[in-house]
Coordinates of C-alpha atoms and ligand atoms in Angstrom, one line a residue:
Chain V
M1 CA 0.0 0.0 0.0
T2 CA 1.3 3.4 -0.9
N3 CA 1.6 5.9 1.9
K4 CA 0.2 9.1 0.6
N5 CA -0.6 11.7 3.2
T6 CA -3.0 13.8 1.1
P7 CA -4.8 16.7 2.8
D8 CA -7.9 14.6 2.4
D9 CA -6.6 11.8 4.5
K10 CA -5.6 14.2 7.2
N11 CA -9.0 15.7 7.4
K12 CA -10.5 12.2 7.6
R13 CA -8.2 11.3 10.4
D14 CA -9.0 14.5 12.3
F15 CA -12.6 13.8 12.0
L16 CA -12.3 10.2 13.2
Q17 CA -10.2 11.4 16.1
V18 CA -12.6 14.2 17.2
S19 CA -15.7 12.0 16.8
T20 CA -14.0 9.2 18.9
Y21 CA -13.2 11.6 21.7
A22 CA -16.7 13.2 21.5
L23 CA -18.5 9.8 21.6
G24 CA -16.2 8.6 24.4
A25 CA -17.0 11.8 26.4
V26 CA -20.8 11.3 25.9
G27 CA -20.5 7.7 26.9
A28 CA -18.5 8.5 30.0
A29 CA -20.9 11.3 31.0
S30 CA -23.9 9.1 30.6
F31 CA -22.3 6.5 32.9
V32 CA -21.3 9.1 35.5
W33 CA -24.8 10.6 35.7
P34 CA -26.4 7.6 37.4
L35 CA -23.6 7.6 39.9
I36 CA -24.3 11.2 40.8
N37 CA -28.0 11.1 40.5
Q38 CA -28.4 8.2 42.9
M39 CA -27.6 10.7 45.7
N40 CA -30.6 12.8 44.9
P41 CA -33.8 12.1 47.0
A42 CA -35.2 8.6 46.3
A43 CA -38.8 8.1 45.2
D44 CA -39.9 7.1 48.7
T45 CA -38.3 10.2 50.2
L46 CA -40.0 12.4 47.8
A47 CA -43.3 10.7 48.5
L48 CA -43.2 11.7 52.2
A49 CA -46.8 12.2 53.3
S50 CA -48.2 15.6 54.2
T51 CA -49.0 16.4 57.8
E52 CA -52.4 17.5 59.2
V53 CA -52.6 19.6 62.3
D54 CA -55.6 20.5 64.4
L55 CA -55.3 24.0 65.8
E56 CA -58.4 23.8 68.0
Q57 CA -56.4 23.6 71.3
L58 CA -53.8 26.3 70.3
E59 CA -54.6 29.3 72.4
E60 CA -53.7 32.9 71.5
G61 CA -50.0 33.4 72.3
Q62 CA -49.2 29.7 72.1
A63 CA -47.1 27.9 69.5
I64 CA -46.6 24.3 68.4
T65 CA -43.9 22.6 66.4
V66 CA -44.8 19.8 64.1
T67 CA -42.6 17.6 61.9
W68 CA -42.8 17.7 58.1
R69 CA -40.3 16.1 55.8
G70 CA -38.0 15.6 58.7
K71 CA -38.0 19.4 59.5
P72 CA -39.7 21.3 62.2
V73 CA -42.7 23.5 61.2
F74 CA -43.6 26.3 63.6
I75 CA -47.3 27.3 64.0
R76 CA -48.0 30.2 66.2
H77 CA -51.3 31.6 67.2
R78 CA -50.4 35.3 67.3
T79 CA -51.7 37.9 69.7
K80 CA -53.3 41.1 68.5
E81 CA -50.2 43.1 69.4
E82 CA -48.0 40.7 67.5
I83 CA -50.2 40.9 64.4
A84 CA -50.2 44.6 64.6
S85 CA -46.5 44.9 65.0
A86 CA -45.9 42.5 62.0
K87 CA -48.3 44.5 59.8
D88 CA -47.0 47.9 60.8
Q89 CA -43.5 47.2 59.8
L90 CA -42.4 49.3 56.8
L91 CA -40.8 47.4 54.0
D92 CA -37.9 49.8 53.7
G93 CA -36.0 48.4 56.6
L94 CA -36.3 44.8 55.6
R95 CA -33.5 42.6 54.1
D96 CA -36.0 40.4 52.3
P97 CA -39.0 42.7 51.9
Q98 CA -42.4 41.0 52.3
T99 CA -45.6 42.3 53.8
D100 CA -47.2 40.3 56.6
E101 CA -50.2 39.7 54.3
E102 CA -48.1 37.9 51.8
R103 CA -46.8 35.5 54.5
V104 CA -50.1 34.3 56.1
Q105 CA -53.4 32.8 55.0
N106 CA -55.2 33.6 58.2
E107 CA -53.5 36.4 60.1
K108 CA -54.0 34.7 63.4
Y109 CA -51.8 31.8 62.5
I110 CA -48.3 32.1 61.2
V111 CA -46.9 28.9 59.7
L112 CA -43.2 28.7 59.1
V113 CA -40.5 26.1 58.4
G114 CA -38.6 26.3 61.6
V115 CA -35.2 26.2 59.9
C116 CA -32.9 29.2 60.0
T117 CA -32.1 30.4 56.5
H118 CA -28.5 30.9 57.4
L119 CA -27.1 27.4 58.1
G120 CA -30.2 25.5 59.1
C121 CA -30.4 25.5 62.9
V122 CA -33.8 25.5 64.6
P123 CA -34.4 29.0 66.0
L124 CA -35.6 29.6 69.6
G125 CA -38.9 31.3 70.4
Q126 CA -41.5 28.5 70.3
K127 CA -41.5 27.9 74.1
S128 CA -42.7 30.7 76.5
G129 CA -39.3 30.8 78.2
D130 CA -37.2 31.0 75.0
V131 CA -35.1 33.9 74.0
K132 CA -37.0 35.5 71.1
G133 CA -34.5 38.0 69.9
E134 CA -34.7 41.8 69.5
Y135 CA -37.8 41.7 67.3
G136 CA -39.8 39.4 69.5
G137 CA -40.3 36.6 67.0
W138 CA -37.6 34.0 66.9
F139 CA -33.9 34.0 67.6
C140 CA -31.3 31.6 66.1
P141 CA -28.6 30.9 68.7
C142 CA -26.1 29.4 66.2
H143 CA -24.9 32.7 64.7
G144 CA -27.3 35.2 66.0
S145 CA -30.2 35.7 63.5
H146 CA -33.2 37.7 64.7
Y147 CA -36.7 37.2 63.2
D148 CA -39.8 39.2 63.7
H149 CA -43.5 38.2 64.4
S150 CA -43.8 37.4 60.7
G151 CA -40.7 35.3 60.6
R152 CA -38.9 37.9 58.6
I153 CA -35.1 38.3 59.0
R154 CA -34.2 41.5 60.8
K155 CA -30.7 41.1 62.1
G156 CA -27.9 38.6 61.8
P157 CA -26.3 36.6 59.0
A158 CA -29.4 34.9 57.6
P159 CA -30.1 36.1 54.1
T160 CA -33.9 35.5 53.7
N161 CA -37.1 35.2 55.8
L162 CA -38.1 32.0 57.4
E163 CA -39.6 29.9 54.6
I164 CA -43.4 29.4 54.4
P165 CA -44.3 25.7 53.7
Q166 CA -47.1 24.8 51.3
Y167 CA -50.2 24.4 53.4
S168 CA -54.0 24.9 53.2
F169 CA -56.8 25.3 55.7
L170 CA -59.1 22.3 55.5
S171 CA -61.4 24.0 58.0
D172 CA -61.1 27.0 60.3
T173 CA -58.8 25.1 62.6
L174 CA -57.5 22.2 60.6
I175 CA -54.5 22.7 58.4
K176 CA -52.7 20.4 56.0
I177 CA -49.0 21.0 55.5
G178 CA -47.5 19.7 52.2
Chain J
M1 CA 21.7 -11.4 37.0
S2 CA 24.0 -8.7 38.2
K3 CA 25.9 -9.4 41.5
P4 CA 23.5 -10.3 44.3
K5 CA 22.7 -7.3 46.4
F6 CA 21.3 -9.0 49.4
K7 CA 22.7 -11.8 51.6
N8 CA 19.5 -13.8 51.7
P9 CA 19.1 -15.8 48.5
V10 CA 15.3 -15.8 48.7
V11 CA 15.2 -12.1 49.0
N12 CA 17.5 -11.9 46.0
W13 CA 15.3 -14.2 44.0
I14 CA 12.2 -12.1 44.7
D15 CA 14.0 -8.8 44.2
Y16 CA 15.2 -9.8 40.8
R17 CA 11.6 -10.3 39.7
L18 CA 9.9 -7.6 41.9
P19 CA 12.5 -5.0 43.0
I20 CA 10.7 -4.2 46.2
F21 CA 13.7 -4.8 48.4
T22 CA 15.9 -2.6 46.2
F23 CA 13.2 0.1 46.5
M24 CA 12.9 -0.2 50.2
N25 CA 16.7 -0.2 50.6
H26 CA 17.0 2.9 48.5
E27 CA 14.1 4.9 50.0
L28 CA 14.3 3.9 53.6
N29 CA 17.8 2.7 54.3
E30 CA 20.5 4.5 52.3
Y31 CA 18.2 7.4 51.5
P32 CA 20.5 10.4 52.1
T33 CA 19.0 12.8 54.6
P34 CA 20.3 16.2 55.7
K35 CA 22.2 15.6 58.9
N36 CA 20.9 18.7 60.7
L37 CA 17.2 17.9 61.0
N38 CA 15.6 18.9 64.3
Y39 CA 12.6 17.3 66.1
F40 CA 10.1 19.2 64.0
W41 CA 11.0 16.8 61.2
N42 CA 9.5 14.0 63.3
F43 CA 5.9 15.0 62.6
G44 CA 5.7 13.7 59.1
S45 CA 6.4 10.1 60.2
L46 CA 4.1 10.7 63.2
A47 CA 1.3 11.7 60.8
G48 CA 1.8 8.6 58.7
I49 CA 1.7 6.4 61.8
T50 CA -1.4 8.1 63.0
L51 CA -3.1 7.6 59.7
V52 CA -2.4 3.8 60.0
I53 CA -3.8 3.8 63.6
M54 CA -7.0 5.5 62.3
I55 CA -7.4 3.0 59.5
V56 CA -6.8 0.0 61.7
T57 CA -9.1 1.1 64.6
G58 CA -11.7 2.4 62.0
I59 CA -11.9 -1.0 60.3
V60 CA -12.6 -2.8 63.6
L61 CA -15.1 -0.1 64.7
S62 CA -17.0 -0.5 61.5
M63 CA -17.4 -4.3 62.3
N64 CA -19.6 -3.2 65.2
Y65 CA -21.2 0.0 63.9
T66 CA -24.6 0.3 62.3
A67 CA -25.2 3.2 59.9
H68 CA -28.9 3.8 60.5
I69 CA -30.4 6.8 62.3
D70 CA -32.4 4.4 64.6
Y71 CA -29.3 2.3 65.6
A72 CA -26.2 4.4 65.1
F73 CA -26.2 6.0 68.6
D74 CA -27.0 2.8 70.3
S75 CA -24.4 0.8 68.3
V76 CA -21.7 3.3 69.4
E77 CA -22.9 2.9 73.0
R78 CA -22.8 -0.8 72.6
I79 CA -19.2 -0.5 71.4
M80 CA -18.5 1.5 74.5
R81 CA -20.1 -0.9 77.0
D82 CA -20.4 -4.4 75.5
V83 CA -18.0 -5.0 72.7
N84 CA -14.7 -6.5 74.0
H85 CA -12.2 -3.6 74.2
G86 CA -14.7 -1.5 72.3
W87 CA -14.2 1.4 74.6
L88 CA -10.5 1.3 73.9
L89 CA -10.8 1.1 70.2
R90 CA -13.3 3.9 70.0
Y91 CA -11.4 6.2 72.4
I92 CA -8.2 5.6 70.3
H93 CA -10.1 6.4 67.1
M94 CA -11.9 9.5 68.6
N95 CA -8.7 10.9 70.2
G96 CA -6.7 9.8 67.3
A97 CA -8.5 12.2 65.1
S98 CA -7.6 15.1 67.4
F99 CA -3.9 14.0 67.6
F100 CA -3.8 13.5 63.8
F101 CA -4.7 17.2 63.5
I102 CA -2.3 18.3 66.2
V103 CA 0.5 16.5 64.4
V104 CA -0.5 17.7 61.0
Y105 CA -0.9 21.3 62.1
I106 CA 2.6 21.3 63.7
H107 CA 3.9 19.7 60.5
I108 CA 2.4 22.5 58.4
F109 CA 3.7 25.3 60.6
R110 CA 7.1 23.6 60.5
G111 CA 6.8 24.0 56.7
L112 CA 5.9 27.6 57.0
Y113 CA 8.7 28.4 59.4
Y114 CA 11.4 26.7 57.4
G115 CA 10.1 27.7 54.0
S116 CA 9.7 24.1 52.9
Y117 CA 7.0 25.0 50.4
K118 CA 9.5 26.9 48.2
A119 CA 11.0 25.6 44.9
P120 CA 11.5 22.8 44.1
R121 CA 9.0 21.5 46.7
E122 CA 5.8 23.3 45.5
I123 CA 4.0 20.1 44.4
L124 CA 5.0 18.4 47.6
W125 CA 3.4 21.3 49.5
I126 CA 0.3 21.4 47.4
L127 CA -0.2 17.6 47.9
G128 CA 0.1 18.3 51.7
V129 CA -2.7 20.9 51.6
L130 CA -4.8 18.4 49.6
I131 CA -4.2 15.9 52.4
L132 CA -5.4 18.5 54.9
L133 CA -8.6 19.0 53.0
L134 CA -9.3 15.3 52.7
M135 CA -8.6 14.9 56.4
M136 CA -11.1 17.6 57.2
A137 CA -13.7 16.0 55.0
T138 CA -13.0 12.6 56.6
A139 CA -13.1 13.9 60.2
F140 CA -16.2 15.8 59.6
M141 CA -18.1 12.8 58.2
G142 CA -16.7 10.6 61.0
Y143 CA -18.0 12.9 63.6
V144 CA -21.5 12.5 62.2
L145 CA -21.5 8.7 62.6
P146 CA -22.2 8.5 66.3
W147 CA -25.4 10.4 65.6
G148 CA -25.4 12.6 68.7
Q149 CA -26.6 16.1 68.9
M150 CA -23.3 17.6 67.8
S151 CA -23.1 15.1 65.0
F152 CA -26.5 16.1 63.7
W153 CA -26.2 19.8 64.0
G154 CA -22.6 19.9 62.8
A155 CA -23.7 18.0 59.7
T156 CA -26.6 20.4 59.2
V157 CA -24.6 23.6 59.5
I158 CA -21.7 22.4 57.4
T159 CA -23.8 20.9 54.6
N160 CA -25.9 24.1 54.6
L161 CA -22.7 26.0 53.7
F162 CA -23.2 24.9 50.2
S163 CA -26.6 26.6 50.0
A164 CA -24.7 29.8 49.9
I165 CA -23.8 29.1 46.3
P166 CA -25.9 31.2 44.0
L167 CA -28.6 29.5 41.9
V168 CA -27.6 25.8 42.4
G169 CA -26.9 26.0 46.1
E170 CA -30.3 24.5 47.3
S171 CA -30.1 21.7 44.8
I172 CA -26.6 20.8 45.8
V173 CA -27.6 20.6 49.5
T174 CA -30.6 18.4 48.7
W175 CA -28.3 16.2 46.7
L176 CA -25.8 16.0 49.5
W177 CA -28.6 15.1 51.9
G178 CA -30.5 12.8 49.7
G179 CA -33.6 14.3 51.1
F180 CA -34.9 17.5 52.7
S181 CA -32.9 17.5 55.8
V182 CA -29.9 15.6 57.3
D183 CA -31.5 12.1 57.6
N184 CA -30.9 8.4 57.1
P185 CA -29.6 8.7 53.5
T186 CA -27.1 11.3 54.7
L187 CA -25.8 9.1 57.4
N188 CA -25.4 6.1 55.0
R189 CA -23.4 8.0 52.5
F190 CA -21.3 9.7 55.1
F191 CA -20.4 6.3 56.5
S192 CA -19.5 5.0 53.0
L193 CA -17.3 8.1 52.3
H194 CA -15.8 8.1 55.8
F195 CA -14.7 4.5 55.2
V196 CA -13.1 5.1 51.8
L197 CA -11.6 8.6 52.1
P198 CA -8.7 7.5 54.4
F199 CA -7.6 5.2 51.6
V200 CA -7.6 8.0 49.2
I201 CA -5.5 9.9 51.7
V202 CA -3.1 7.0 51.7
G203 CA -2.8 7.4 47.9
V204 CA -2.1 11.1 48.2
V205 CA 0.4 10.4 51.0
I206 CA 2.3 8.1 48.6
L207 CA 2.5 10.8 46.0
H208 CA 3.5 13.3 48.7
L209 CA 6.4 10.9 49.6
V210 CA 7.4 10.4 45.9
A211 CA 7.6 14.2 45.6
L212 CA 9.6 14.4 48.8
H213 CA 12.1 11.8 47.8
R214 CA 12.7 13.6 44.5
F215 CA 14.7 16.4 46.3
G216 CA 14.9 15.1 49.8
S217 CA 13.9 16.9 53.0
N218 CA 14.4 20.6 53.5
N219 CA 16.3 21.3 56.7
P220 CA 16.5 24.0 59.5
I221 CA 18.8 26.3 57.7
G222 CA 16.9 25.8 54.4
I223 CA 19.9 25.6 52.0
D224 CA 20.3 22.8 49.6
V225 CA 22.4 19.8 50.3
K226 CA 25.8 20.4 48.7
G227 CA 27.1 16.8 48.7
K228 CA 27.7 13.7 50.7
Q229 CA 29.2 15.5 53.7
D230 CA 25.9 17.2 54.3
T231 CA 23.8 14.0 54.6
I232 CA 23.5 10.9 56.7
P233 CA 21.7 7.7 55.7
F234 CA 18.1 7.5 56.8
H235 CA 18.7 4.2 58.6
P236 CA 19.7 4.0 61.4
Y237 CA 20.0 7.7 62.2
Y238 CA 16.5 8.9 61.4
T239 CA 14.7 5.6 62.0
I240 CA 15.9 5.7 65.5
K241 CA 15.1 9.4 65.9
D242 CA 11.6 8.8 64.5
L243 CA 11.1 5.9 66.9
F244 CA 12.1 7.9 69.8
G245 CA 9.7 10.7 68.8
L246 CA 7.0 8.1 68.3
S247 CA 7.4 6.8 71.9
V248 CA 7.1 10.3 73.3
F249 CA 4.0 10.8 71.1
A250 CA 2.5 7.4 72.1
T251 CA 2.9 8.3 75.8
I252 CA 1.0 11.5 75.4
F253 CA -1.6 9.9 73.2
A254 CA -2.1 7.0 75.7
A255 CA -2.4 9.5 78.6
A256 CA -5.3 11.2 76.7
V257 CA -7.0 7.9 75.8
F258 CA -6.8 6.5 79.3
F259 CA -7.1 9.5 81.5
F260 CA -8.9 12.3 79.6
P261 CA -10.7 10.5 76.7
N262 CA -13.5 13.1 76.4
F263 CA -11.4 16.2 77.0
M264 CA -11.3 17.2 73.4
G265 CA -14.9 16.1 72.7
H266 CA -18.2 17.8 73.4
P267 CA -20.6 16.4 76.0
D268 CA -23.6 17.2 73.9
N269 CA -22.6 14.4 71.5
Y270 CA -23.6 11.9 74.2
I271 CA -27.2 13.1 73.6
P272 CA -28.9 11.3 70.7
A273 CA -29.6 13.5 67.7
N274 CA -32.8 15.4 67.8
P275 CA -33.8 17.2 64.5
M276 CA -36.3 19.4 66.4
V277 CA -33.9 21.0 68.9
T278 CA -30.6 22.7 68.2
P279 CA -28.2 22.8 71.2
A280 CA -27.9 26.2 72.7
H281 CA -24.3 26.6 71.7
I282 CA -23.0 24.5 68.8
V283 CA -19.3 24.3 68.1
P284 CA -17.4 22.1 65.7
E285 CA -14.5 20.0 66.9
W286 CA -11.5 22.0 68.0
Y287 CA -9.5 21.5 64.9
F288 CA -12.1 23.3 62.8
L289 CA -12.5 26.3 65.2
P290 CA -10.2 28.8 63.4
F291 CA -12.1 28.2 60.1
Y292 CA -15.4 28.4 61.9
A293 CA -14.4 31.8 63.4
I294 CA -13.7 33.0 59.9
L295 CA -17.0 31.8 58.7
R296 CA -18.9 33.7 61.4
A297 CA -16.7 36.8 61.2
I298 CA -18.1 37.7 57.8
P299 CA -21.7 39.1 58.1
D300 CA -22.7 37.7 54.7
K301 CA -23.6 34.1 54.1
L302 CA -21.9 33.6 50.8
G303 CA -19.0 35.8 51.9
G304 CA -18.4 33.8 55.0
V305 CA -18.3 30.6 53.1
L306 CA -15.9 32.0 50.5
F307 CA -13.5 33.4 53.1
M308 CA -13.6 30.1 55.0
F309 CA -12.6 28.1 52.0
G310 CA -10.3 30.9 50.9
A311 CA -8.3 30.4 54.2
I312 CA -7.2 27.1 52.8
M313 CA -7.0 28.1 49.2
V314 CA -4.3 30.7 50.1
L315 CA -2.2 27.8 51.3
F316 CA -2.3 26.2 47.8
V317 CA -0.8 29.3 46.2
L318 CA 1.6 30.1 49.0
P319 CA 4.7 29.1 47.0
W320 CA 3.8 31.9 44.6
L321 CA 2.9 34.5 47.3
D322 CA 6.2 34.3 49.1
R323 CA 8.9 35.0 46.5
S324 CA 11.8 35.4 48.8
S325 CA 14.6 33.1 47.7
V326 CA 15.7 32.4 51.3
R327 CA 13.8 29.5 52.8
S328 CA 14.5 29.3 56.5
S329 CA 13.2 31.9 59.0
Q330 CA 16.6 31.7 60.7
F331 CA 17.9 34.1 58.0
R332 CA 14.7 36.2 57.6
P333 CA 14.3 38.3 60.7
L334 CA 11.1 40.0 59.5
Y335 CA 9.5 36.9 58.2
K336 CA 10.2 35.2 61.5
L337 CA 8.4 37.9 63.4
F338 CA 5.4 37.8 61.1
F339 CA 5.4 34.0 61.3
W340 CA 4.9 34.2 65.1
F341 CA 2.2 36.8 64.6
L342 CA 0.4 34.3 62.3
V343 CA 0.7 31.6 64.9
I344 CA -0.8 33.9 67.5
D345 CA -3.5 34.9 65.0
C346 CA -4.5 31.3 64.3
I347 CA -4.7 30.5 68.0
A348 CA -6.8 33.6 68.5
L349 CA -9.1 32.5 65.7
G350 CA -9.4 29.1 67.4
Y351 CA -10.3 30.7 70.7
L352 CA -12.8 33.0 69.0
G353 CA -14.4 30.2 67.1
A354 CA -15.4 28.6 70.4
M355 CA -16.9 31.8 71.8
P356 CA -20.5 32.9 71.2
A357 CA -20.9 35.1 68.1
E358 CA -21.7 38.3 70.0
G359 CA -20.3 41.6 71.2
I360 CA -16.5 41.9 71.4
Y361 CA -16.0 38.4 70.0
V362 CA -17.4 39.4 66.7
V363 CA -15.1 42.4 66.4
L364 CA -12.1 40.4 67.4
S365 CA -13.0 37.6 65.0
R366 CA -13.1 40.2 62.2
L367 CA -9.8 41.6 63.1
A368 CA -8.2 38.2 63.3
T369 CA -9.7 37.1 60.0
A370 CA -8.5 40.3 58.3
Y371 CA -5.0 39.7 59.7
Y372 CA -4.9 36.1 58.5
F373 CA -5.5 37.2 54.9
F374 CA -3.3 40.3 55.3
H375 CA -0.4 38.0 56.2
F376 CA -0.7 35.8 53.1
L377 CA -1.9 38.3 50.5
I378 CA 0.0 41.5 51.5
I379 CA 2.8 40.9 53.9
L380 CA 4.3 37.8 52.2
P381 CA 4.5 39.3 48.7
L382 CA 5.9 42.6 50.1
L383 CA 8.5 41.2 52.5
P384 CA 11.2 40.3 49.9
K385 CA 11.2 44.0 48.8
I386 CA 12.0 45.4 52.3
E387 CA 13.6 42.6 54.2
S388 CA 17.4 42.3 54.4
T389 CA 18.1 38.7 54.9
R390 CA 21.0 37.4 57.0
P391 CA 23.9 35.9 55.0
L392 CA 23.4 32.2 54.3
P393 CA 26.0 29.6 55.4
V394 CA 28.1 28.1 52.6
S395 CA 26.8 24.6 53.3
I396 CA 25.0 22.6 55.9
S397 CA 28.4 21.2 57.2
T398 CA 30.1 24.6 57.5
P399 CA 28.4 26.0 60.5
I400 CA 28.5 22.7 62.3
I401 CA 32.3 22.3 61.8
T402 CA 33.1 25.7 63.0
A403 CA 30.6 25.6 65.8
S404 CA 32.4 23.0 67.8
S405 CA 35.7 21.1 67.4
N406 CA 34.0 18.1 68.7
A407 CA 31.5 17.9 65.8
S408 CA 34.3 18.4 63.3
T409 CA 36.1 15.4 64.6
V410 CA 33.0 13.3 64.1
M411 CA 32.8 14.7 60.6
A412 CA 36.4 13.9 59.9
M413 CA 35.8 10.3 61.0
R414 CA 32.8 10.0 58.8
E415 CA 34.6 11.4 55.8
K416 CA 37.4 8.9 56.2
K417 CA 34.9 6.1 56.1
Ligands
HEM501 C1 -8.1 9.9 58.2 C2 -8.5 9.0 59.0 C3 -9.7 9.1 59.9 C4 -10.2 10.1 60.7 C5 -9.6 11.5 60.8 C6 -11.4 9.7 61.3 C7 -12.2 10.4 62.2 C8 -13.3 10.0 62.9 C9 -14.0 10.8 63.9 C10 -13.7 12.2 64.3 C11 -15.0 10.0 64.4 C12 -16.0 10.3 65.5 C13 -15.5 9.8 66.8 C14 -16.6 9.9 67.9 O1 -16.8 11.0 68.3 O2 -17.1 8.9 68.2 C15 -15.0 8.7 63.7 C16 -15.9 7.7 63.8 C17 -15.8 6.5 63.1 N1 -14.9 6.1 62.2 FE1 -13.3 7.2 61.6 N2 -11.6 8.4 61.0 C18 -10.6 8.0 60.1 C19 -10.5 6.7 59.5 C20 -11.5 5.7 59.6 C21 -11.5 4.5 58.8 C22 -10.4 4.1 57.8 C23 -12.7 3.8 59.1 C24 -13.2 2.5 58.6 C25 -12.5 1.7 57.7 C26 -13.4 4.5 60.1 C27 -14.5 4.1 60.7 C28 -15.2 4.8 61.7 C29 -16.4 4.4 62.4 C30 -17.1 3.0 62.2 C31 -16.8 5.4 63.3 C32 -18.1 5.4 64.2 C33 -17.8 4.9 65.6 C34 -17.4 6.0 66.5 O3 -18.0 7.1 66.5 O4 -16.5 5.8 67.3 N3 -12.7 5.7 60.4 N4 -13.9 8.8 62.8
FES502 S1 -27.9 29.0 61.4 FE1 -29.1 30.5 62.3 S2 -27.8 32.1 62.5 FE2 -26.6 30.6 61.5

């Protein structure tokens, strides 16, 4: 066989080489993806049931903590003063501006995921003896984040307000979280 | 076959086919080592031995440990109470982690003091920093395994660091957890990774040693070995010195294991994990405290995370930040001063990391954090421009020979041989 290195041959070889690399890369990536994706939440974890809570017994000024998806959810029956102070707050001063109306379905009950938006500690403020922080709502002892009566971040390192879970009122005092 | 190297014919037969004995003879026996190494050069071999201790005790612990949120805490308590010698093995593993960090931190500061990171040992240094990172990941995941309150909340806070990454942060955290909070899938994968990472460390340690043996050890005066008269064979001189150091280390280690096994731990980790209640004052293990202080010093979530990781990243580029051609602090009066400031700064950060994040502690943490980066990013690059270094000795042997006539006789004897 004669060994002619015509420009044509060279182009062919380049093409073969590039397409081999490309195919190899696609093959490797499609094998790596299952290895990575197995770490994402499994089907049964995603299917975690919702939680129903009866608020009949929850008096004004009291709070309860329930578990949802392995996380604490805070439900607080707010007093008149707490509601008023949450509503009166001007948006200017807020790091993550939201009105109280946007954060509640029934202004008597504030429902929050009880996980500090900084690094995930559970803030204090659910029990009557707890430190509640400078804004009277919740206080995260881990690195000192202060939340107000609406669960909005007011001071400290947390970037956003306490998260509101998906929930709905099945009746006046029965709520379903999730 | 060339002339037999070893007296034992079986050894020779094997060595011809698999030159493992030649290799060991070369790297551990004749290996020429600077003759002026001081005791700070013991910490490398100590770190290696501690790694072996961790792997051996870890393997036997995992024969009795159950990686499930309902059983993990109880299985560790069972190791402590019922498994034969379980308490000893766990206390060795638990304190071993602390001693591993003590040894490695001293090893690192040794490198800083004597300029061991400088050319041609940059890759050796970088591999070392990589080992530090892997150790941190391993120790963090190991601490989660007993599933106590500190395990759980430490895991929560540290994994949440990744949520600071813009856009994809939340998805990364969910991926790390395998759910919506630290839970059973998290514990399972942490156990798996905690088991395997130490073996990855062994691999990097081997590369670290290959890089070390390329140019040999640095030494207290930081100048290159000029010839045979500057070195002594590794065996028996440094094997015996390392063994002596090991026996001192083992005595202190044993004292901790037998008399103060929980001194470096946190009592809250003997309370089973409770996802509903965060302990009033969560702190990481002591060896993470300086980094934790940096994290909390920055009032911004993403910023805190970046600075914390940045504190280690500066170590990776250290060989290019410090351009002075003189290695050892002995000949760099200003660098020596700033080295000690850095040591004080790191200890201060460690102390501040353990204090609550309020009042004066926040201010001090910020100052100490600023100084840490100031040292690496401003002082080190500037120093060579203003510092007048002291004259370097001609060779490692020169100062020793002139220092005492006694030493020179020893030298003369060795040279005759
Ligand atoms: C780089 C080496 C290693 C480090 C720094 C390390 C660190 C740790 C730490 C800090 C703990 C928690 C101790 C406690 O508070 O109870 C732990 C636990 C544990 N480690 Fe390791 N470890 C290492 C290697 C290994 C290896 C190689 C294995 C297995 C092959 C292993 C298996 C375990 C097991 C089963 C536990 C749970 C039992 C317990 O908590 O005592 N470790 N490790
Ligand atoms: S986790 Fe709440 S302030 Fe950091």
